[in-house]
Short mmCIF file of C-alpha atoms and ligand atoms in Angstrom, two decimals:
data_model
loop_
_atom_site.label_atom_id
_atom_site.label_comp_id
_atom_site.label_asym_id
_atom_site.label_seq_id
_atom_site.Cartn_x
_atom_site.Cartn_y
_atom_site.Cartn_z
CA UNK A 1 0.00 0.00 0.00
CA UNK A 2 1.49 3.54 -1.18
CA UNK A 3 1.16 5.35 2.51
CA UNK A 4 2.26 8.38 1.15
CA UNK A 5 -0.51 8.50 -1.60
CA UNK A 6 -3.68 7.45 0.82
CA UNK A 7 -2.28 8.84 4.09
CA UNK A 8 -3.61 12.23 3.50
CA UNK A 9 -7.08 11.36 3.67
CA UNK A 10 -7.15 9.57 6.43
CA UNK A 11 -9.05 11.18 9.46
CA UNK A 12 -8.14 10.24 12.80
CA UNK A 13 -9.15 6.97 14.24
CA UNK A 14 -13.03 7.56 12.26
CA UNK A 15 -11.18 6.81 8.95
CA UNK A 16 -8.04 4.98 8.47
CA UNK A 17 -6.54 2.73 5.99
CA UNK A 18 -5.67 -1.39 5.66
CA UNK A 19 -5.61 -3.82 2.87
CA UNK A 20 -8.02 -6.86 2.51
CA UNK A 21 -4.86 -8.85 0.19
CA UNK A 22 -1.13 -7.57 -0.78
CA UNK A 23 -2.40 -4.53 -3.70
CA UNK A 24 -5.95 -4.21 -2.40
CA UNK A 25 -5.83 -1.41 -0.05
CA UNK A 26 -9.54 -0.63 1.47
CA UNK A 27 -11.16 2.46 3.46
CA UNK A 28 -12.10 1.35 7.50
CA UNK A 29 -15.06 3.97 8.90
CA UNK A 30 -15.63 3.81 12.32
CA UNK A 31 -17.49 6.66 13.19
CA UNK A 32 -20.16 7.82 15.97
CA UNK A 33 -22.54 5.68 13.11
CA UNK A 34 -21.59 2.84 11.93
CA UNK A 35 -18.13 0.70 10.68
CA UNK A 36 -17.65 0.34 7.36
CA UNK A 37 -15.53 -0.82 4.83
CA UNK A 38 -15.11 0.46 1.21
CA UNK A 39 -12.39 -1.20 -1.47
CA UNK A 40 -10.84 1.30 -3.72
CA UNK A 41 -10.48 -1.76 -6.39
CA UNK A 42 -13.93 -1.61 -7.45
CA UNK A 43 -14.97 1.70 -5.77
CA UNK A 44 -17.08 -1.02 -4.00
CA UNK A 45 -18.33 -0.92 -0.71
CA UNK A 46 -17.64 -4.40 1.35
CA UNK A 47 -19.16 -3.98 4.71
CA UNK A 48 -21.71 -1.83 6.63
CA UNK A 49 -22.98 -2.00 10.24
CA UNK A 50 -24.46 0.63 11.96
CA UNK A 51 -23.16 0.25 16.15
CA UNK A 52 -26.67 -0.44 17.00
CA UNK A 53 -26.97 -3.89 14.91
CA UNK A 54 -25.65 -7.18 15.55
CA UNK A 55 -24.85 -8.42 12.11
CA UNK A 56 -23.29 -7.10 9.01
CA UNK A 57 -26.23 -5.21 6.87
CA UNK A 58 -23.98 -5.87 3.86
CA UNK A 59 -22.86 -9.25 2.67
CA UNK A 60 -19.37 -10.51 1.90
CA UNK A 61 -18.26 -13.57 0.81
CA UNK A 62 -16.00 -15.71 3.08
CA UNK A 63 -13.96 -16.56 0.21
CA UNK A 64 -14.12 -13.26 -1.93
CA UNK A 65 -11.34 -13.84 -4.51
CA UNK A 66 -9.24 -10.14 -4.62
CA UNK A 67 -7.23 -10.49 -8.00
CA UNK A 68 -7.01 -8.05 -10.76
CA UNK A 69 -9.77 -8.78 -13.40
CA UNK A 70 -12.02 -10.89 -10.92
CA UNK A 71 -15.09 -8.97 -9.23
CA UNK A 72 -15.04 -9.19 -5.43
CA UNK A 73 -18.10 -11.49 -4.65
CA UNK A 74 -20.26 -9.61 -2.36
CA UNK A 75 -20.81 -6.07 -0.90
CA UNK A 76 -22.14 -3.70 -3.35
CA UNK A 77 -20.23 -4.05 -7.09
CA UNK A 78 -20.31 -1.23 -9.98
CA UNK A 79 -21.82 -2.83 -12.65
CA UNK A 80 -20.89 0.09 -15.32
CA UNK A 81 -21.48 0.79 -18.29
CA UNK A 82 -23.19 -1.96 -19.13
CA UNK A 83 -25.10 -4.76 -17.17
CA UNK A 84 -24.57 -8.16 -17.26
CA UNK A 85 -23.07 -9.60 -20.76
CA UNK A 86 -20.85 -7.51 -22.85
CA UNK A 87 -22.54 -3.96 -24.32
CA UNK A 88 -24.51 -4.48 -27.51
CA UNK A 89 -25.50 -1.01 -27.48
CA UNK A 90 -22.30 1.50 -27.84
CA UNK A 91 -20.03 -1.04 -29.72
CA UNK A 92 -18.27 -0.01 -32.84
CA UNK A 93 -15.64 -2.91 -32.94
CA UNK A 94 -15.28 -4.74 -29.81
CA UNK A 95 -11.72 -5.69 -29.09
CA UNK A 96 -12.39 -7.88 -25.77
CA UNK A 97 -12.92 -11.27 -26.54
CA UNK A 98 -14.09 -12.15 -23.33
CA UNK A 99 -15.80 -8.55 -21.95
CA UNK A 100 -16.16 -8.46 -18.70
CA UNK A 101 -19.49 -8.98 -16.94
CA UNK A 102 -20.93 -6.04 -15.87
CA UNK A 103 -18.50 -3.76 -17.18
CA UNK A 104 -14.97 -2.91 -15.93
CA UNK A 105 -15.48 0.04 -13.57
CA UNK A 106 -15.69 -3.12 -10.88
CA UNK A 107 -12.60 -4.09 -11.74
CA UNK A 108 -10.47 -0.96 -11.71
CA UNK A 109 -8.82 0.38 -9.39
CA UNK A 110 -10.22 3.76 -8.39
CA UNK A 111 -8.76 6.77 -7.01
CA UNK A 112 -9.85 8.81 -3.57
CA UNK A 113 -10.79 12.33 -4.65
CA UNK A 114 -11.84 13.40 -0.60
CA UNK A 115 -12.39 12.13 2.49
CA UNK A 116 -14.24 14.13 5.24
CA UNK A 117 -15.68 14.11 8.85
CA UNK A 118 -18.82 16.01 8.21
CA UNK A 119 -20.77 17.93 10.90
CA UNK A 120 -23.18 15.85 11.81
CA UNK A 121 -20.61 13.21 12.50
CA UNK A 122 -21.10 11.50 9.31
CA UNK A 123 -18.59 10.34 6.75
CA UNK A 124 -18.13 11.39 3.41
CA UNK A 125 -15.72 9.78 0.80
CA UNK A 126 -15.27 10.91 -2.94
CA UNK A 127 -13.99 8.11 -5.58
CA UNK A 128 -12.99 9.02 -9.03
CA UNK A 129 -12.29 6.13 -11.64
CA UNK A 130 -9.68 6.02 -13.78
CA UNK A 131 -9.78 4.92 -16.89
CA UNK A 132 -6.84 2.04 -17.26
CA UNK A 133 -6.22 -1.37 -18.92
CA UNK A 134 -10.06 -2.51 -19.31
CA UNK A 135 -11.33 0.78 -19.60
CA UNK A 136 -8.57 1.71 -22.30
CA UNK A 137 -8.80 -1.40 -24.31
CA UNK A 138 -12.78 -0.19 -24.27
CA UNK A 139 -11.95 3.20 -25.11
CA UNK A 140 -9.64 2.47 -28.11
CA UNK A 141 -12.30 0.26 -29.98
CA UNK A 142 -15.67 2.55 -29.40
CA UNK A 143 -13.63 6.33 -30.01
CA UNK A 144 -17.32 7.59 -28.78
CA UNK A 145 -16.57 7.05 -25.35
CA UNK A 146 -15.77 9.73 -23.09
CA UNK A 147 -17.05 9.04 -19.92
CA UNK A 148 -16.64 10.00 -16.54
CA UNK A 149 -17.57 7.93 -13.35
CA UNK A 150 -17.48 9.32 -9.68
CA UNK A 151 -18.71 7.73 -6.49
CA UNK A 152 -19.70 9.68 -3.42
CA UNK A 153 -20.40 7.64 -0.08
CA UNK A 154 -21.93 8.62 3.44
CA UNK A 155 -21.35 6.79 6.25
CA UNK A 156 -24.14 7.69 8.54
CA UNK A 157 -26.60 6.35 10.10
CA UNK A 158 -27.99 5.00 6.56
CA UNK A 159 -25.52 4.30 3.38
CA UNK A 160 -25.93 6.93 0.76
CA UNK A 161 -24.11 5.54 -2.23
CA UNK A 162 -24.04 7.86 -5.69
CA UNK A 163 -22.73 7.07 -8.53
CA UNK A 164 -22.18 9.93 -10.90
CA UNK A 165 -21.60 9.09 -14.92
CA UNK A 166 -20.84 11.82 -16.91
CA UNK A 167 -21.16 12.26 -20.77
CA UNK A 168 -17.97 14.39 -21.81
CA UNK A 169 -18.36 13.06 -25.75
CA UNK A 170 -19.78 14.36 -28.66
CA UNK A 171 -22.19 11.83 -29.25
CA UNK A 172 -25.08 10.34 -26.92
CA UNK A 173 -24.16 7.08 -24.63
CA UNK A 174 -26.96 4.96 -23.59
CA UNK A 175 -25.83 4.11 -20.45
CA UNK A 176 -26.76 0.77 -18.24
CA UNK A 177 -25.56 1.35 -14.48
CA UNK A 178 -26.36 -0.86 -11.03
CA UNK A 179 -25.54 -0.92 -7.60
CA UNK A 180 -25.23 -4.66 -7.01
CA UNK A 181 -25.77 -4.51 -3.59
CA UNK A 182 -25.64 -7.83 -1.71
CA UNK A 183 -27.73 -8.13 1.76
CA UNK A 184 -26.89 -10.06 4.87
CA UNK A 185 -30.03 -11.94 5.50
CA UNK A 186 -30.47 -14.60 8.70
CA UNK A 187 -32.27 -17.10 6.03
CA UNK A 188 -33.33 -16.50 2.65
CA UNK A 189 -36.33 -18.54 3.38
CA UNK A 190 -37.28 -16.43 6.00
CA UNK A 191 -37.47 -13.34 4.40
CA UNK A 192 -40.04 -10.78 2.72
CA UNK A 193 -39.62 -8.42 0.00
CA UNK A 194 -42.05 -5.44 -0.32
CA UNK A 195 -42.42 -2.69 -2.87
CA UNK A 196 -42.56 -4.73 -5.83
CA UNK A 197 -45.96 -5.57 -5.98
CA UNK A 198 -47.81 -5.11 -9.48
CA UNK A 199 -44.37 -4.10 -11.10
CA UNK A 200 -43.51 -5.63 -14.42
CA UNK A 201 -40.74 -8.07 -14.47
CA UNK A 202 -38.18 -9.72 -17.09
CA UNK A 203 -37.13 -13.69 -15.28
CA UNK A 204 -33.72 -14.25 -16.96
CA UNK A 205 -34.09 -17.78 -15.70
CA UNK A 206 -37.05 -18.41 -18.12
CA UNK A 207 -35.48 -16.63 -21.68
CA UNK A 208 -36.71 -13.36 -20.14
CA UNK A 209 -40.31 -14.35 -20.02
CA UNK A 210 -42.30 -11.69 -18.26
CA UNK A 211 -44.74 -11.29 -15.55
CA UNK A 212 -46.38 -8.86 -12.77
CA UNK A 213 -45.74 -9.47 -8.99
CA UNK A 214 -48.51 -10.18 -7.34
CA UNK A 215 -47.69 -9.58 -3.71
CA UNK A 216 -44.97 -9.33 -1.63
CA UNK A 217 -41.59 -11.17 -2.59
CA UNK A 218 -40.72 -14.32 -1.36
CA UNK A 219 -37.45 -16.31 -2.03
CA UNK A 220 -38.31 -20.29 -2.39
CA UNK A 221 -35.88 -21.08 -5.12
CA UNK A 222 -32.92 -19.58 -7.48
CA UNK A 223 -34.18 -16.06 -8.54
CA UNK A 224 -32.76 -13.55 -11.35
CA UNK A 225 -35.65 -11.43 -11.76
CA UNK A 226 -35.64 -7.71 -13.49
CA UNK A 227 -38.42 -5.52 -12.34
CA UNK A 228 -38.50 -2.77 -14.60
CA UNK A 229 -40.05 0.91 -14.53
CA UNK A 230 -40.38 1.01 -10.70
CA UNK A 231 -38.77 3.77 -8.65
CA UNK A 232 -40.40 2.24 -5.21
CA UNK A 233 -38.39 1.75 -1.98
CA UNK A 234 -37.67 -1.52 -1.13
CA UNK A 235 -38.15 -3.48 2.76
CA UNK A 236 -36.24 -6.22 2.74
CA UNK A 237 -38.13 -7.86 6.13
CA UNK A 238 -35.47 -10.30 8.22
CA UNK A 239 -37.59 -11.22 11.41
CA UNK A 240 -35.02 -13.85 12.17
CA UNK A 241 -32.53 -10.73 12.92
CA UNK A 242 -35.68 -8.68 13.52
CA UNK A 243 -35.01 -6.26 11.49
CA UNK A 244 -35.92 -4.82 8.50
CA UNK A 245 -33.69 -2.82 5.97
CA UNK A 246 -35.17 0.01 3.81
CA UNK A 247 -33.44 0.19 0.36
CA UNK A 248 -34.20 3.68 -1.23
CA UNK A 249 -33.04 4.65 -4.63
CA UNK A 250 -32.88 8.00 -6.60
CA UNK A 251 -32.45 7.96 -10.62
CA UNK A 252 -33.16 4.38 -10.56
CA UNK A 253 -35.73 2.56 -13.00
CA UNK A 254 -34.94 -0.71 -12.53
CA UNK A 255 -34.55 -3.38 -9.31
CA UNK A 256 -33.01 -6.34 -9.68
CA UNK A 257 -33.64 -9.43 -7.15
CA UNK A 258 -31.01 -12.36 -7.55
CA UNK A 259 -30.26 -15.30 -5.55
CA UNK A 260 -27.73 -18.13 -7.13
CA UNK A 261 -29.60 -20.82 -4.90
CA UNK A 262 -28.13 -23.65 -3.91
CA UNK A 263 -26.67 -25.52 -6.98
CA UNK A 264 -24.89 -22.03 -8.57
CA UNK A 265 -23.52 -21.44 -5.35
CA UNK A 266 -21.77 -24.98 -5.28
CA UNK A 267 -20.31 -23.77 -8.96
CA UNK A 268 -18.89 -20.61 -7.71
CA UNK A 269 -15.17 -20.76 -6.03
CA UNK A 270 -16.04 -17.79 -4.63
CA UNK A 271 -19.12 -18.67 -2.79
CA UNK A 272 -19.02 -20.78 0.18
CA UNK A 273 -21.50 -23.82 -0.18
CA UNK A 274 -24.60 -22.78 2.24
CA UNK A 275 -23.87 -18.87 1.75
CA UNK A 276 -27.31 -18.39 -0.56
CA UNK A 277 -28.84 -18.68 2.48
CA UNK A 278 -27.74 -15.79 3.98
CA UNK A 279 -27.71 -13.21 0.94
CA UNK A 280 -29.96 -11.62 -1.44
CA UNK A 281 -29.06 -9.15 -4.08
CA UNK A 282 -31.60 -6.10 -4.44
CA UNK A 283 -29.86 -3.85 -6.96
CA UNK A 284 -31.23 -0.55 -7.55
CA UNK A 285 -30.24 0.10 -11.72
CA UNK A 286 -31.17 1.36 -14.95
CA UNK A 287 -30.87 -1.61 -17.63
CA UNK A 288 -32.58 -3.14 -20.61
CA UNK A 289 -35.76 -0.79 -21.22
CA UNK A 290 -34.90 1.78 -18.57
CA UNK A 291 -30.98 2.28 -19.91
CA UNK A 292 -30.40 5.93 -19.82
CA UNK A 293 -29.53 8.23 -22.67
CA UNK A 294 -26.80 10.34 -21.99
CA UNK A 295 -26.64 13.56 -24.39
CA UNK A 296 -23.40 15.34 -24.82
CA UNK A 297 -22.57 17.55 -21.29
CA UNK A 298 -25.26 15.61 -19.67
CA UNK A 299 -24.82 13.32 -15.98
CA UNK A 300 -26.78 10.93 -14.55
CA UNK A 301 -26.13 10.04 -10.40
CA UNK A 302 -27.74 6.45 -9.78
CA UNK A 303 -28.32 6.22 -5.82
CA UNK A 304 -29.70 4.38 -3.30
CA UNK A 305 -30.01 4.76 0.64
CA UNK A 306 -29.94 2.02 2.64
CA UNK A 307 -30.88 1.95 6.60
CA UNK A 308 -31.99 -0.41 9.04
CA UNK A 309 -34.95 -0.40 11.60
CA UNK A 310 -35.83 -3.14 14.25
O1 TA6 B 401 -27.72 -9.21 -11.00
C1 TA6 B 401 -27.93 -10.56 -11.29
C2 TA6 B 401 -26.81 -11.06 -12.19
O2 TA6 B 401 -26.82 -10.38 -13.43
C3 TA6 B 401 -26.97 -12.57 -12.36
O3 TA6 B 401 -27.38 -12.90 -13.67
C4 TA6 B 401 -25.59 -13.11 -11.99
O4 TA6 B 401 -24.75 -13.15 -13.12
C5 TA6 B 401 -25.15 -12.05 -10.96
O5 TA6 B 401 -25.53 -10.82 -11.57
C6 TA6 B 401 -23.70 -12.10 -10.51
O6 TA6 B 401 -22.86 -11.79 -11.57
P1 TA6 B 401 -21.27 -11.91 -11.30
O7 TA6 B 401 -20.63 -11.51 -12.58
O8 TA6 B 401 -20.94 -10.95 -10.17
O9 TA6 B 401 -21.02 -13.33 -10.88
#
């Protein structure tokens, strides 16, 4: 870790600086809040517990994998600027011959723009991504892309994460962002899911065949479900840790629910074997029908808010 680089933004005991593996160096917040965590490969937040809760409100993988070009599995990934498999939409002549899933900005390592202890005794952090190896081999095959990504984060008594793409081309970018947040859950059995009734949903388990969901969200079996064109807040209800945490999002069209189940999770080296049990993914985004049009000049800040309540 480059002390003299990171040093400077480090504030006191409420912010200070470790690394998860040798090259992975990652923001500790321990403030009059919460604890958190936040890895600057990735720009992704890996942990988040308010003082007042028992258990981790974000999920991390035991055996999270931290290795240039591998996404850490868990906590809450950039999937930007596309979603999912490689971009159809911006492509002049794509050079990668195996893009990256869900873009590269989760596999870059970003840069700290500011760190601060803010009045109210919250935390504030500023990340600015650069645009290297991934993003450059991108860059040199679509000559159309020119855009900017910055992430602001406050520690607080909720987690405000906003993600901030910016459009400095000539020509418009349609633009497919998500926060891929995973969620610490006691059982995945156990759990509810409100705000999604009677929104419209794409199952990318059944060839994207569509439906409407009827009631509340429960989780019986693998899920990979798109709800599209709703802005609601989601509760994510955990009465086995009674609690129940409120997912917010501005600038967001789209909510993805995913759960690998039990037989995906077996297939991924980076997922212990009975972890989707204690996970779900509810990923405030903008993708497929709700991508967003960038004009030339224009930005677009994706957030969501996430707090707990017992
Ligand atoms: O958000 C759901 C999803 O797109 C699933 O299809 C699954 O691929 C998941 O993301 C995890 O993707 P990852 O590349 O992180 O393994």
């Amino acid at each position: 870790m480059n002390n003299k680089l990171i040093q400077p933004y480090s504030l006191g005991d409420s912010l200070t600086f470790s690394e998860v593996s040798p090259g992975f160096p990652v923001i500790k917040v321990n403030n009059s809040f919460a604890t958190a965590t936040i890895s600057l490969y990735g720009g992704q937040v890996l942990e988040y517990k308010p003082h007042a809760q028992s258990e981790q409100v974000i999920w991390l993988s035991d055996k999270a994998i931290f290795k240039n070009n591998k996404a850490i599995r868990g906590g809450i990934p950039i999937c930007w600027p596309w979603f999912g498999d490689y971009d159809k939409n911006n492509n002049d002549l794509p050079t990668h011959s195996h893009p990256p899933a869900h873009g590269f900005a989760r596999i870059t390592h970003w840069n700290i723009h500011s760190t601060k202890l803010l009045s109210d005794g919250s935390t504030e952090i500023i990340l600015q991504m650069p645009c290297h190896s991934n993003c450059q081999e991108y860059q040199a095959a679509n000559a159309h892309y020119h855009l900017s990504l910055e992430m602001t984060l406050v520690v607080s008594n909720h987690l405000k994460v906003s993600l901030t793409t910016t459009n400095n081309g000539s020509r418009n970018w349609l633009l497919a962002d998500a926060l891929h947040s995973y969620f610490r859950v006691s059982n995945i059995n156990k759990v509810t899911i409100q705000g999604l009734e009677q929104a419209h949903y794409v199952d990318k388990l059944k060839k994207g065949l569509t439906g409407t969901q009827e009631s509340e969200l429960w989780v019986k079996e693998e899920i990979d479900k798109v709800f599209l064109n709703t802005s609601n807040e989601i509760i994510l209800n955990d009465p086995g840790f009674d609690r129940a945490i409120f997912i917010s999002k501005e600038n967001s069209s789209s909510t993805v629910i995913w759960n690998p189940w039990q037989k995906k999770s077996s297939q991924m080296l980076d997922m212990p074997a009975a972890a989707w049990l204690n996970m779900i993914c509810i990923e405030p985004a903008n993708v497929l029908e709700n991508q967003r049009l960038l004009t030339p000049g224009e930005s677009h800040t994706l957030s969501t808010s996430i707090k707990v309540k017992n």
